[in-house]
Short mmCIF file of C-alpha atoms in Angstrom, two decimals:
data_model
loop_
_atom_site.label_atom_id
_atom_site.label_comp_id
_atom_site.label_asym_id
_atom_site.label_seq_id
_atom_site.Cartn_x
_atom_site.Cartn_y
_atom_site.Cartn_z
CA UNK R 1 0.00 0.00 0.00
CA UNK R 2 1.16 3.34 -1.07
CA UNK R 3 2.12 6.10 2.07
CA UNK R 4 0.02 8.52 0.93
CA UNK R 5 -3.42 8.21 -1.37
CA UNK R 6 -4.26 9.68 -4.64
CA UNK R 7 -5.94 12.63 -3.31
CA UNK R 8 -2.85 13.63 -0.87
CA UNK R 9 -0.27 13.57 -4.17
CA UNK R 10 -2.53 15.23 -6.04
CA UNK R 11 -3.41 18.40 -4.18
CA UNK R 12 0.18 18.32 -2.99
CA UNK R 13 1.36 18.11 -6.69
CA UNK R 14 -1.98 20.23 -8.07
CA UNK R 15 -2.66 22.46 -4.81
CA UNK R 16 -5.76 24.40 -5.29
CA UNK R 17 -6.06 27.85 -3.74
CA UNK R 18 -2.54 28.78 -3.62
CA UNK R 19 -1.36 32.68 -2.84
CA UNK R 20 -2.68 35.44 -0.73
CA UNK R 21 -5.88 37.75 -0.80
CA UNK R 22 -4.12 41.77 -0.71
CA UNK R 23 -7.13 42.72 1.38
CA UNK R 24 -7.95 39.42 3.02
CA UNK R 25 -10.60 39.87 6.13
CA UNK R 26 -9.14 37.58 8.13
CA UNK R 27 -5.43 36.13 8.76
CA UNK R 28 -4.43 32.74 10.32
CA UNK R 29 -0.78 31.50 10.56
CA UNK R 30 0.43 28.95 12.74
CA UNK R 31 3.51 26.81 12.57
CA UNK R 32 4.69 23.64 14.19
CA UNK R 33 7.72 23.54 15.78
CA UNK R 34 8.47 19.98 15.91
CA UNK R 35 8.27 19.65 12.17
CA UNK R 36 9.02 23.42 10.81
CA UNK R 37 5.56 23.60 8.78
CA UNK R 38 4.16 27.11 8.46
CA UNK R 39 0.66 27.77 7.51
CA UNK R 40 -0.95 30.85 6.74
CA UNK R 41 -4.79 30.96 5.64
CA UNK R 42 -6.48 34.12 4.08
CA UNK R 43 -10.27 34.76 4.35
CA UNK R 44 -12.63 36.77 2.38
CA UNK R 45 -15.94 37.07 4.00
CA UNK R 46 -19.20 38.56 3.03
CA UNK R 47 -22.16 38.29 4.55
CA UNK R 48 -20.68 35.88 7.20
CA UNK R 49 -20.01 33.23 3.72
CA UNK R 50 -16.24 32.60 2.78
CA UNK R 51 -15.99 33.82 -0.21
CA UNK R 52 -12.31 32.97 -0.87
CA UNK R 53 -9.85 31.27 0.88
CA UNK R 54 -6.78 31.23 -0.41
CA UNK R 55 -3.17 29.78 1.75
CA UNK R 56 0.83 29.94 1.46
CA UNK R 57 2.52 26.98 3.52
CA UNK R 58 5.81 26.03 4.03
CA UNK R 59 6.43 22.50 4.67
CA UNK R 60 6.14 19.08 3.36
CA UNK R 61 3.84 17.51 1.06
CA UNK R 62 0.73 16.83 3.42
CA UNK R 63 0.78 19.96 5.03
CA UNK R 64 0.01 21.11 1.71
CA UNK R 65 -2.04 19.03 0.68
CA UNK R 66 -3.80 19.85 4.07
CA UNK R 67 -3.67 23.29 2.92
CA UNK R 68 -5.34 23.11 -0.43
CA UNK R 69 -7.99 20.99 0.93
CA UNK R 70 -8.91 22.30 3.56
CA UNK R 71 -9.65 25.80 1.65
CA UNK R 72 -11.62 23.48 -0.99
CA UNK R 73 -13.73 22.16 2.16
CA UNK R 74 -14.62 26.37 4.07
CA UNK R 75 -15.20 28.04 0.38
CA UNK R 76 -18.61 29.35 -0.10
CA UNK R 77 -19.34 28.17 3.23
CA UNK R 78 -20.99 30.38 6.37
CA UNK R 79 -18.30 30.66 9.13
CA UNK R 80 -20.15 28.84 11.63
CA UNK R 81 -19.97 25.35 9.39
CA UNK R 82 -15.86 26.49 8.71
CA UNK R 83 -15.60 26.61 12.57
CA UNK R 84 -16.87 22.98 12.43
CA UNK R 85 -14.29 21.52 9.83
CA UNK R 86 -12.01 19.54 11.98
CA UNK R 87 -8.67 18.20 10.99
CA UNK R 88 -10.35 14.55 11.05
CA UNK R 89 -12.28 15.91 7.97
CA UNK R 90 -9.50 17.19 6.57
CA UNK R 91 -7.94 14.13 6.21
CA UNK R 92 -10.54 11.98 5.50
CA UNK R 93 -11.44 14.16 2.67
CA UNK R 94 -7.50 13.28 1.38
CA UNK R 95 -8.55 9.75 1.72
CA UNK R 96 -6.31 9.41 4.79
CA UNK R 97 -2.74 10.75 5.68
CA UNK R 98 0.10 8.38 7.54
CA UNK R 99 -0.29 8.64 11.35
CA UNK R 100 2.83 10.52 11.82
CA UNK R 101 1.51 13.18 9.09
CA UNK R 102 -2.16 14.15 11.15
CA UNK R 103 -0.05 17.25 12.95
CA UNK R 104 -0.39 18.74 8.98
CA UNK R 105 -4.51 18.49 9.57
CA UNK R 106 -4.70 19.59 12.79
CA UNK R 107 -2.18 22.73 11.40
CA UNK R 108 -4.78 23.45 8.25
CA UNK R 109 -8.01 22.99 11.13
CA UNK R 110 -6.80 25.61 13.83
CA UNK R 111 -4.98 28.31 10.73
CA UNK R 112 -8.82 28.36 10.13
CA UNK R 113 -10.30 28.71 12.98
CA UNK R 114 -7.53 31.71 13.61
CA UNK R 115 -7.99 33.31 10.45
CA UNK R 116 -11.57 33.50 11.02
CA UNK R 117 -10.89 34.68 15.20
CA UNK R 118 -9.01 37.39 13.44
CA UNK R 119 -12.03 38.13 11.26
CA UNK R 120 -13.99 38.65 14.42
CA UNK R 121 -11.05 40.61 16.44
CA UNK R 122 -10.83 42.82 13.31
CA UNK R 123 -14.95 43.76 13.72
CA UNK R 124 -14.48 43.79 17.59
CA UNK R 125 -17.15 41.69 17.50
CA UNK R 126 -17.94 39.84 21.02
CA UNK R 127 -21.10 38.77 19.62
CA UNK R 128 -19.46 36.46 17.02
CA UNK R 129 -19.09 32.59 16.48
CA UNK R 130 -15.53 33.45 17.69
CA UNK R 131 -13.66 30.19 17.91
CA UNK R 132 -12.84 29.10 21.21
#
């Protein structure tokens, strides 16, 4: 059996959603320090529906691929589903990712959910489905 599925190479290989949004309404970067990946997710929101999601990351193949699907899986959604999307969807959505890989999911779920507390911050919002 192959370490990583079809879906995994190909958004690593074909990543969807790549670059940055100039005037993005909400930011999320977080890295891991064990394994040096950096994510950063952009967010453009209207009417509480992600727009456009776009992401630069730095780091190996499934923390791409994490990446591009996970910005596949929020798009046109309301932010209260996106706040929802957990890493386990992530990566079943890739058909799976190695054991040792998951960190790259749980990296993609939580640059969401800050990208989209930075939304919030950015209204001063307390009202908001502000992640917790």
């Amino acid at each position: 059996m192959a370490l990583y599925s079809e879906k995994v190479m190909d958004h690593f290989r074909n990543p969807r959603n790549v670059g940055t949004i100039a005037d993005a309404d909400g930011v999320g970067q977080l890295g891991n320090a064990v394994c040096g990946d950096i994510m950063k997710i952009y967010l453009k929101i209207e009417n509480e529906i992600i727009t456009d999601a776009k992401f630069e990351t730095f780091g190996c193949g499934s923390a791409i691929a994490s990446s591009s699907m996970a910005t596949e899986l929020i798009k046109g959604r309301p932010l209260s589903e996106a706040l929802q999307l957990t890493n386990k969807a992530v990566a079943e959505a890739l058909d799976g990712l190695p054991a040792h890989k998951l960190h790259c999911s749980v990296l993609a779920e939580e640059a969401i959910q800050a990208a989209i507390k930075d939304y919030y911050d950015r209204r001063n919002d307390p009202t908001g489905s502000r992640p917790a």
